[in-house]
Amino acid sequence: MQSFISETLDDILQTTKSFEDVVFILPSQRAKVFVKQAFKDKIAVGFLPEMLNIEQFIQQISGVQKADNIQLLFHFYTIYKSVEKNPDSFDAFSSWALTVLQDFNEIDQHLINTKEIFTYLRDIERLRKWSVNGTFKETELIKGHYSFLEKLNNYYNAFYQFLLDKNIGYQGLMYREAAKKVDTFLDKNTAKKFFFIGFNALNKAEELLFQKVLENGNSEIYWDIDESFFNSNHQAGKFIRKYKKEWRYYEKNQLKSLGNSFSSPKKIQVIGAAKNNTQIKYIGEILEENAQFKNTALVLADETLLPITLNSLPKNINAINITMGYPLKDIPTTSLLFAVFQLFVSQDKFQKNSLNEFYYKDVIRFFKHQSIYGLISNIDNFTSEIAKDNQTFINEKLLEKFLENQESEVKNVILNLFKNFDSVSNFMDRILDLINILKEKVDALEKEYLFRFYTVFTQLKTLQNEFEYFTDLKTLSLFFRQLIGSESLSFQGEPLKGLQLMGMLETRVLDFENIILASANEGVLPASSQQNSFIPFDVKVEFGLPTYREKDAIFSYHFFRLIQRAKNVFILYNTEHDVFGSGEKSRFVTQLEMMRTDIVHKIVSPKVVSQKTNLKQITKNEQVFERLKELAKQGFSPSSLTNYLYNPVAFYKQKILRIKEFDDVEETVAFNTLGTVVHETLDELYKPFIGKFLTVDAILDMEKIAKDLVVKHFKIHFKNGDLSTGKNRLIFEVANRFVTNFLSQEKTLLKDKNNQLKIIATEENLSAEIEIDGINFPIKIHGNVDRVDELNGEIRIIDYKSGMVQSAELKVLDFEQLREKQQYKAIQVLLYAYLYSKNKKHDFSKNLKGGIYSFKNLNNGFLAIKFSSNYRNPDHNISSEKLEEFITELKEYIKEIYNPAIDFIEPADLKY
């Protein structure tokens, strides 16, 4: 393959023998490296020409130094404040100022008369709001917008002059100044010969400069264009056809380097892949299969895919050169800095500034970040302590105690970071100190990340000290988020070695035998027609500014130029219609398919390997049986038995392995906490009446103290929690309502003089031992009965449930079907009834009932277990025969637990 650079140098070497006064001007920095290398291969000895990219050339002519975006923004705000009577805050200003700077840049690059375009914009807006009958109503927002557009010219003039005085500027200003000074520059450099190589779409300033240089006589321009696009009406040749037609230079000169390599044989594959991940994984397979690939470029039309691409490259790629910025928002250090900002943002939100307390989630997020986690020991102990004490907010004392045994430098820097916020400059110092201690403990790549942020914060601090535009942390935080979204980390590598990984614009001038192009989707290639600008489309057309139509033509040129000399081409696109794209391949790919007949089409999708999920199964070994023997002595509770029936593996984890649930800070009252509070409140209310008959007056006395008891028990079980506002306040009111509604129902029951209610026990722990055939030791069963009472001569075993329970769940028609029908609540109540009858030696001549009060179903009152389907004559009585039948069934469950032949097996139909 003869590359464009090689062809161009061969042509130049025919007429030019000495390169002492020759200047090559190229579109990009990367192109310079490849041209130098090609030159070395072609000449044995001699001077290389001076090589400049277009930006360096413009800087040379204009004499103006380029300023970076952050610097420009601060200078622009200085001008804005001097022009504007009621200026926006800096964070509000920066949200629109970057777009304005972009518009200024474009206007200057195309040498537009600024007074004319801004007056035109103003007049359009005035016409819009004018109406014959004067009925147009201006809102404050519309007024502000008109006022803003009318002032754009004032901002522009003041800013342009300010930058000129400082001899710095944005790219557009450098172009405008270069256009003014080009004649002087050429007069000084009459001996120099200029070669423009590989350009395509030029702005008006570049057109003027190039023509001036070319008309000077001894300079030349080499376009990289194929006959297929130049001689037809193809979009890719749009600009070069225009220059050939309009430039005076071409009245006497021919167009240089018109190739015809596009029509030569090629292997082109167009590959549709489901989702971006599949595209990148398939690219990994292409590179793995073609390990001998040399002179290969992997081009990402969508540059946001760089992080996943780097993680998906095969092992045989041992050298890679990246010409594309890695987005700062994807770097791990970014999340650490966001975590630091969040500490103070939340502190402000929760109004904890005066106490200097921090929200626990923010503190944990900071300490558990990978960079900090490796720096400090005992972080897990600290988080467990927070959960144990239910600390929603963390103060400095707690942090000091946690960090007391750490290395002194680390301890001081971290504690300083958590000090009360005093000034933006000091806050930036704290971050710089943090970066300084982190850099000692990280690998080389992370050092690069940290260094990038070190330079950003050093620059911000210098600008803050000079301008003081960040009035508070919120302003800095918002600006930092905007900055991170647009900045990237540049890579340094060996440009001539290995796989070349680049964005679409980086491919200018370069040719590769093997091209892999990812994300060739409509909306990505070309990019969508949305434009971030204050200048409307029709105004851009009127003044000759580029619109999406010109941008489409630029991308068309890059796409087809990339392919024209390649031998193996793989074009991938995402077939899925989702947030990342339309799922439609690029129009350029469709055009390519119409121009060639040798294209192979493929659709790829991930290999889905169907895996049979084996249910968890745990065999019972000696250690398990040792623990089961201990359990027999300690006793089984109704909930542990029903837990076994629901999921034997969960029972194994809780009772055999004794794995507890993870402790976490209870920020919002958990449902089990609500249940505990209601249970304990009712226990305390009813305990004084054990052995007594209840009266309406007793219930009225209970109602007076109920709320205080709810508060008391919340303080015990919801340590350090705030019940005064939000969701917790609602849950507190629910608990209170549960208790008052229950007492109200009791009161209604007692108002009927025929009802006699005697409290026998509350929260009573009952236990009994049972003998089971085949198990040579007794099994203890125990349970905590919420309440036992006697209503009109009937004993009631009562279980409180804070959740919803329906009466159907307590209908027991067949004891053998209790497990099948998952009647776990009925099992619990029957077990309490059995324990009560054994402990109290209950005389079954008295009726015994068991049931549930469901606080979410209180209207239905006491839900008793019933043993018949006859709704007219229900059977609620728990007889000794029924209990005997129930215990026989229960023994079968326990036998199963102690049977070595039956493993703990996870049920196949688990709901949760």
PDB file of C-alpha atoms in Angstrom, residues 547-744:
ATOM      1  CA  THR A 547     -24.015  24.214  10.100  1.00  0.00           C
ATOM      2  CA  TYR A 548     -24.625  20.495  10.609  1.00  0.00           C
ATOM      3  CA  ARG A 549     -24.662  20.141   6.783  1.00  0.00           C
ATOM      4  CA  GLU A 550     -21.002  21.147   6.551  1.00  0.00           C
ATOM      5  CA  LYS A 551     -20.152  18.975   9.554  1.00  0.00           C
ATOM      6  CA  ASP A 552     -21.821  15.993   7.827  1.00  0.00           C
ATOM      7  CA  ALA A 553     -19.662  16.613   4.743  1.00  0.00           C
ATOM      8  CA  ILE A 554     -16.522  16.735   6.933  1.00  0.00           C
ATOM      9  CA  PHE A 555     -17.359  13.361   8.522  1.00  0.00           C
ATOM     10  CA  SER A 556     -18.220  11.912   5.108  1.00  0.00           C
ATOM     11  CA  TYR A 557     -14.746  12.917   3.865  1.00  0.00           C
ATOM     12  CA  HIS A 558     -13.000  11.350   6.902  1.00  0.00           C
ATOM     13  CA  PHE A 559     -14.998   8.130   6.607  1.00  0.00           C
ATOM     14  CA  PHE A 560     -14.334   7.540   2.901  1.00  0.00           C
ATOM     15  CA  ARG A 561     -10.749   8.804   3.015  1.00  0.00           C
ATOM     16  CA  LEU A 562     -10.032   6.316   5.801  1.00  0.00           C
ATOM     17  CA  ILE A 563     -11.213   3.438   3.627  1.00  0.00           C
ATOM     18  CA  GLN A 564      -9.808   4.474   0.243  1.00  0.00           C
ATOM     19  CA  ARG A 565      -6.302   2.950   0.614  1.00  0.00           C
ATOM     20  CA  ALA A 566      -7.073   0.227   3.196  1.00  0.00           C
ATOM     21  CA  LYS A 567      -7.054  -3.492   2.282  1.00  0.00           C
ATOM     22  CA  ASN A 568      -9.030  -4.985   5.203  1.00  0.00           C
ATOM     23  CA  VAL A 569     -11.913  -2.992   6.605  1.00  0.00           C
ATOM     24  CA  PHE A 570     -14.194  -3.967   9.511  1.00  0.00           C
ATOM     25  CA  ILE A 571     -17.100  -1.575  10.089  1.00  0.00           C
ATOM     26  CA  LEU A 572     -19.146  -2.227  13.238  1.00  0.00           C
ATOM     27  CA  TYR A 573     -22.395  -0.644  14.336  1.00  0.00           C
ATOM     28  CA  ASN A 574     -24.857  -1.081  17.210  1.00  0.00           C
ATOM     29  CA  THR A 575     -28.093  -2.751  16.040  1.00  0.00           C
ATOM     30  CA  GLU A 576     -30.011  -1.909  19.224  1.00  0.00           C
ATOM     31  CA  HIS A 577     -32.302   1.086  19.457  1.00  0.00           C
ATOM     32  CA  ASP A 578     -31.462   2.452  22.925  1.00  0.00           C
ATOM     33  CA  VAL A 579     -30.225   5.559  24.734  1.00  0.00           C
ATOM     34  CA  PHE A 580     -26.801   5.140  23.090  1.00  0.00           C
ATOM     35  CA  GLY A 581     -28.098   5.419  19.517  1.00  0.00           C
ATOM     36  CA  SER A 582     -30.772   4.813  16.937  1.00  0.00           C
ATOM     37  CA  GLY A 583     -29.801   1.228  16.149  1.00  0.00           C
ATOM     38  CA  GLU A 584     -29.463   2.347  12.520  1.00  0.00           C
ATOM     39  CA  LYS A 585     -26.181   2.062  10.636  1.00  0.00           C
ATOM     40  CA  SER A 586     -24.621   5.299   9.413  1.00  0.00           C
ATOM     41  CA  ARG A 587     -25.774   6.761   6.089  1.00  0.00           C
ATOM     42  CA  PHE A 588     -22.098   6.615   5.030  1.00  0.00           C
ATOM     43  CA  VAL A 589     -22.130   2.819   5.393  1.00  0.00           C
ATOM     44  CA  THR A 590     -25.300   2.656   3.240  1.00  0.00           C
ATOM     45  CA  GLN A 591     -23.583   4.875   0.614  1.00  0.00           C
ATOM     46  CA  LEU A 592     -20.527   2.580   0.699  1.00  0.00           C
ATOM     47  CA  GLU A 593     -22.775  -0.455   0.135  1.00  0.00           C
ATOM     48  CA  MET A 594     -24.265   1.268  -2.941  1.00  0.00           C
ATOM     49  CA  MET A 595     -20.821   2.139  -4.330  1.00  0.00           C
ATOM     50  CA  ARG A 596     -19.286  -1.347  -3.950  1.00  0.00           C
ATOM     51  CA  THR A 597     -20.401  -4.920  -4.601  1.00  0.00           C
ATOM     52  CA  ASP A 598     -17.733  -6.725  -2.550  1.00  0.00           C
ATOM     53  CA  ILE A 599     -19.095  -6.013   0.969  1.00  0.00           C
ATOM     54  CA  VAL A 600     -19.714  -8.906   3.359  1.00  0.00           C
ATOM     55  CA  HIS A 601     -22.527  -8.427   5.906  1.00  0.00           C
ATOM     56  CA  LYS A 602     -22.637 -10.018   9.339  1.00  0.00           C
ATOM     57  CA  ILE A 603     -24.750  -9.787  12.478  1.00  0.00           C
ATOM     58  CA  VAL A 604     -23.013 -10.853  15.679  1.00  0.00           C
ATOM     59  CA  SER A 605     -24.475 -11.400  19.118  1.00  0.00           C
ATOM     60  CA  PRO A 606     -23.033 -12.659  22.390  1.00  0.00           C
ATOM     61  CA  LYS A 607     -22.924 -16.414  22.850  1.00  0.00           C
ATOM     62  CA  VAL A 608     -25.620 -17.248  25.369  1.00  0.00           C
ATOM     63  CA  VAL A 609     -24.692 -20.416  27.214  1.00  0.00           C
ATOM     64  CA  SER A 610     -27.743 -21.837  28.921  1.00  0.00           C
ATOM     65  CA  GLN A 611     -26.755 -22.905  32.399  1.00  0.00           C
ATOM     66  CA  LYS A 612     -28.884 -25.109  34.561  1.00  0.00           C
ATOM     67  CA  THR A 613     -28.957 -23.499  37.975  1.00  0.00           C
ATOM     68  CA  ASN A 614     -28.396 -26.175  40.566  1.00  0.00           C
ATOM     69  CA  LEU A 615     -30.313 -25.667  43.780  1.00  0.00           C
ATOM     70  CA  LYS A 616     -28.151 -25.088  46.816  1.00  0.00           C
ATOM     71  CA  GLN A 617     -27.734 -28.353  48.721  1.00  0.00           C
ATOM     72  CA  ILE A 618     -25.854 -28.833  51.987  1.00  0.00           C
ATOM     73  CA  THR A 619     -25.147 -32.300  53.367  1.00  0.00           C
ATOM     74  CA  LYS A 620     -25.266 -32.928  57.120  1.00  0.00           C
ATOM     75  CA  ASN A 621     -21.810 -33.823  58.474  1.00  0.00           C
ATOM     76  CA  GLU A 622     -20.637 -34.393  62.064  1.00  0.00           C
ATOM     77  CA  GLN A 623     -20.166 -30.714  62.784  1.00  0.00           C
ATOM     78  CA  VAL A 624     -23.722 -29.989  61.627  1.00  0.00           C
ATOM     79  CA  PHE A 625     -25.059 -32.696  63.960  1.00  0.00           C
ATOM     80  CA  GLU A 626     -23.041 -31.289  66.871  1.00  0.00           C
ATOM     81  CA  ARG A 627     -24.694 -27.931  66.267  1.00  0.00           C
ATOM     82  CA  LEU A 628     -28.140 -29.582  65.893  1.00  0.00           C
ATOM     83  CA  LYS A 629     -27.653 -31.239  69.305  1.00  0.00           C
ATOM     84  CA  GLU A 630     -26.873 -27.816  70.792  1.00  0.00           C
ATOM     85  CA  LEU A 631     -30.036 -26.489  69.131  1.00  0.00           C
ATOM     86  CA  ALA A 632     -32.089 -29.307  70.684  1.00  0.00           C
ATOM     87  CA  LYS A 633     -30.929 -28.067  74.134  1.00  0.00           C
ATOM     88  CA  GLN A 634     -31.320 -24.343  73.339  1.00  0.00           C
ATOM     89  CA  GLY A 635     -34.688 -24.958  71.742  1.00  0.00           C
ATOM     90  CA  PHE A 636     -36.498 -24.278  68.494  1.00  0.00           C
ATOM     91  CA  SER A 637     -38.712 -21.199  68.289  1.00  0.00           C
ATOM     92  CA  PRO A 638     -41.839 -21.150  66.095  1.00  0.00           C
ATOM     93  CA  SER A 639     -40.110 -18.687  63.719  1.00  0.00           C
ATOM     94  CA  SER A 640     -36.987 -20.895  63.358  1.00  0.00           C
ATOM     95  CA  LEU A 641     -39.180 -23.904  62.502  1.00  0.00           C
ATOM     96  CA  THR A 642     -41.219 -21.988  59.928  1.00  0.00           C
ATOM     97  CA  ASN A 643     -37.952 -20.589  58.559  1.00  0.00           C
ATOM     98  CA  TYR A 644     -36.823 -24.190  57.984  1.00  0.00           C
ATOM     99  CA  LEU A 645     -40.084 -25.065  56.250  1.00  0.00           C
ATOM    100  CA  TYR A 646     -39.809 -21.992  54.000  1.00  0.00           C
ATOM    101  CA  ASN A 647     -36.132 -22.421  53.080  1.00  0.00           C
ATOM    102  CA  PRO A 648     -33.879 -25.077  54.700  1.00  0.00           C
ATOM    103  CA  VAL A 649     -30.734 -23.326  53.381  1.00  0.00           C
ATOM    104  CA  ALA A 650     -31.696 -20.046  55.133  1.00  0.00           C
ATOM    105  CA  PHE A 651     -32.285 -22.072  58.346  1.00  0.00           C
ATOM    106  CA  TYR A 652     -28.809 -23.639  57.896  1.00  0.00           C
ATOM    107  CA  LYS A 653     -27.170 -20.209  57.542  1.00  0.00           C
ATOM    108  CA  GLN A 654     -28.968 -18.664  60.518  1.00  0.00           C
ATOM    109  CA  LYS A 655     -29.091 -21.538  62.995  1.00  0.00           C
ATOM    110  CA  ILE A 656     -26.189 -23.830  62.066  1.00  0.00           C
ATOM    111  CA  LEU A 657     -23.629 -21.292  60.801  1.00  0.00           C
ATOM    112  CA  ARG A 658     -25.059 -18.511  63.000  1.00  0.00           C
ATOM    113  CA  ILE A 659     -24.662 -15.875  60.281  1.00  0.00           C
ATOM    114  CA  LYS A 660     -26.296 -12.642  61.382  1.00  0.00           C
ATOM    115  CA  GLU A 661     -27.808 -10.067  59.090  1.00  0.00           C
ATOM    116  CA  PHE A 662     -25.463  -7.230  58.160  1.00  0.00           C
ATOM    117  CA  ASP A 663     -25.739  -4.292  60.530  1.00  0.00           C
ATOM    118  CA  ASP A 664     -26.406  -1.027  58.773  1.00  0.00           C
ATOM    119  CA  VAL A 665     -27.279   2.471  59.878  1.00  0.00           C
ATOM    120  CA  GLU A 666     -31.057   2.639  60.173  1.00  0.00           C
ATOM    121  CA  GLU A 667     -31.725   5.996  58.618  1.00  0.00           C
ATOM    122  CA  THR A 668     -35.388   5.280  57.982  1.00  0.00           C
ATOM    123  CA  VAL A 669     -37.186   3.179  60.616  1.00  0.00           C
ATOM    124  CA  ALA A 670     -37.089  -0.453  59.468  1.00  0.00           C
ATOM    125  CA  PHE A 671     -40.307  -2.488  59.463  1.00  0.00           C
ATOM    126  CA  ASN A 672     -39.035  -4.892  62.147  1.00  0.00           C
ATOM    127  CA  THR A 673     -38.156  -1.879  64.374  1.00  0.00           C
ATOM    128  CA  LEU A 674     -41.718  -0.571  63.984  1.00  0.00           C
ATOM    129  CA  GLY A 675     -43.053  -4.028  64.999  1.00  0.00           C
ATOM    130  CA  THR A 676     -40.750  -4.217  68.039  1.00  0.00           C
ATOM    131  CA  VAL A 677     -41.778  -0.736  69.231  1.00  0.00           C
ATOM    132  CA  VAL A 678     -45.523  -1.568  68.974  1.00  0.00           C
ATOM    133  CA  HIS A 679     -45.051  -4.957  70.726  1.00  0.00           C
ATOM    134  CA  GLU A 680     -43.067  -3.481  73.606  1.00  0.00           C
ATOM    135  CA  THR A 681     -45.416  -0.517  74.032  1.00  0.00           C
ATOM    136  CA  LEU A 682     -48.430  -2.842  74.349  1.00  0.00           C
ATOM    137  CA  ASP A 683     -46.465  -5.100  76.718  1.00  0.00           C
ATOM    138  CA  GLU A 684     -45.688  -2.166  79.016  1.00  0.00           C
ATOM    139  CA  LEU A 685     -49.292  -0.939  78.868  1.00  0.00           C
ATOM    140  CA  TYR A 686     -50.830  -4.334  79.741  1.00  0.00           C
ATOM    141  CA  LYS A 687     -48.237  -5.698  82.218  1.00  0.00           C
ATOM    142  CA  PRO A 688     -49.737  -3.892  85.286  1.00  0.00           C
ATOM    143  CA  PHE A 689     -53.090  -5.637  84.585  1.00  0.00           C
ATOM    144  CA  ILE A 690     -51.854  -9.257  84.584  1.00  0.00           C
ATOM    145  CA  GLY A 691     -54.336 -11.352  86.581  1.00  0.00           C
ATOM    146  CA  LYS A 692     -56.922  -8.529  86.525  1.00  0.00           C
ATOM    147  CA  PHE A 693     -60.120  -7.847  84.618  1.00  0.00           C
ATOM    148  CA  LEU A 694     -59.805  -4.884  82.243  1.00  0.00           C
ATOM    149  CA  THR A 695     -62.169  -1.899  82.448  1.00  0.00           C
ATOM    150  CA  VAL A 696     -62.927   0.992  80.089  1.00  0.00           C
ATOM    151  CA  ASP A 697     -61.298   3.382  82.616  1.00  0.00           C
ATOM    152  CA  ALA A 698     -58.079   1.314  82.520  1.00  0.00           C
ATOM    153  CA  ILE A 699     -57.988   1.641  78.726  1.00  0.00           C
ATOM    154  CA  LEU A 700     -58.581   5.424  79.013  1.00  0.00           C
ATOM    155  CA  ASP A 701     -55.567   5.658  81.355  1.00  0.00           C
ATOM    156  CA  MET A 702     -53.498   3.628  78.868  1.00  0.00           C
ATOM    157  CA  GLU A 703     -54.459   6.048  76.055  1.00  0.00           C
ATOM    158  CA  LYS A 704     -53.032   8.964  78.048  1.00  0.00           C
ATOM    159  CA  ILE A 705     -49.534   7.472  78.297  1.00  0.00           C
ATOM    160  CA  ALA A 706     -49.441   5.463  75.028  1.00  0.00           C
ATOM    161  CA  LYS A 707     -47.702   8.157  72.928  1.00  0.00           C
ATOM    162  CA  ASP A 708     -44.946   8.706  75.526  1.00  0.00           C
ATOM    163  CA  LEU A 709     -44.278   4.966  75.598  1.00  0.00           C
ATOM    164  CA  VAL A 710     -44.038   4.833  71.787  1.00  0.00           C
ATOM    165  CA  VAL A 711     -41.438   7.659  71.957  1.00  0.00           C
ATOM    166  CA  LYS A 712     -39.567   5.831  74.752  1.00  0.00           C
ATOM    167  CA  HIS A 713     -39.305   2.556  72.826  1.00  0.00           C
ATOM    168  CA  PHE A 714     -38.299   4.320  69.584  1.00  0.00           C
ATOM    169  CA  LYS A 715     -35.417   5.926  71.507  1.00  0.00           C
ATOM    170  CA  ILE A 716     -34.278   2.452  72.614  1.00  0.00           C
ATOM    171  CA  HIS A 717     -34.579   0.720  69.233  1.00  0.00           C
ATOM    172  CA  PHE A 718     -33.887   3.647  66.875  1.00  0.00           C
ATOM    173  CA  LYS A 719     -30.733   5.016  68.478  1.00  0.00           C
ATOM    174  CA  ASN A 720     -29.691   8.522  67.398  1.00  0.00           C
ATOM    175  CA  GLY A 721     -32.489   8.495  64.793  1.00  0.00           C
ATOM    176  CA  ASP A 722     -34.503  11.607  63.987  1.00  0.00           C
ATOM    177  CA  LEU A 723     -38.296  11.113  64.255  1.00  0.00           C
ATOM    178  CA  SER A 724     -39.230  14.767  63.883  1.00  0.00           C
ATOM    179  CA  THR A 725     -39.440  15.051  60.089  1.00  0.00           C
ATOM    180  CA  GLY A 726     -39.880  13.180  56.823  1.00  0.00           C
ATOM    181  CA  LYS A 727     -40.560   9.475  56.430  1.00  0.00           C
ATOM    182  CA  ASN A 728     -39.524   8.694  60.017  1.00  0.00           C
ATOM    183  CA  ARG A 729     -42.167  11.100  61.321  1.00  0.00           C
ATOM    184  CA  LEU A 730     -44.779   9.264  59.235  1.00  0.00           C
ATOM    185  CA  ILE A 731     -43.607   5.867  60.559  1.00  0.00           C
ATOM    186  CA  PHE A 732     -43.719   7.204  64.130  1.00  0.00           C
ATOM    187  CA  GLU A 733     -47.306   8.350  63.531  1.00  0.00           C
ATOM    188  CA  VAL A 734     -48.149   4.896  62.085  1.00  0.00           C
ATOM    189  CA  ALA A 735     -46.789   3.183  65.241  1.00  0.00           C
ATOM    190  CA  ASN A 736     -48.763   5.601  67.384  1.00  0.00           C
ATOM    191  CA  ARG A 737     -51.909   4.964  65.303  1.00  0.00           C
ATOM    192  CA  PHE A 738     -51.454   1.166  65.590  1.00  0.00           C
ATOM    193  CA  VAL A 739     -51.427   1.441  69.411  1.00  0.00           C
ATOM    194  CA  THR A 740     -54.311   3.940  69.693  1.00  0.00           C
ATOM    195  CA  ASN A 741     -56.475   1.999  67.201  1.00  0.00           C
ATOM    196  CA  PHE A 742     -55.837  -1.226  69.143  1.00  0.00           C
ATOM    197  CA  LEU A 743     -56.769   0.437  72.459  1.00  0.00           C
ATOM    198  CA  SER A 744     -59.837   1.936  70.835  1.00  0.00           C
TER     199      SER A 744
END
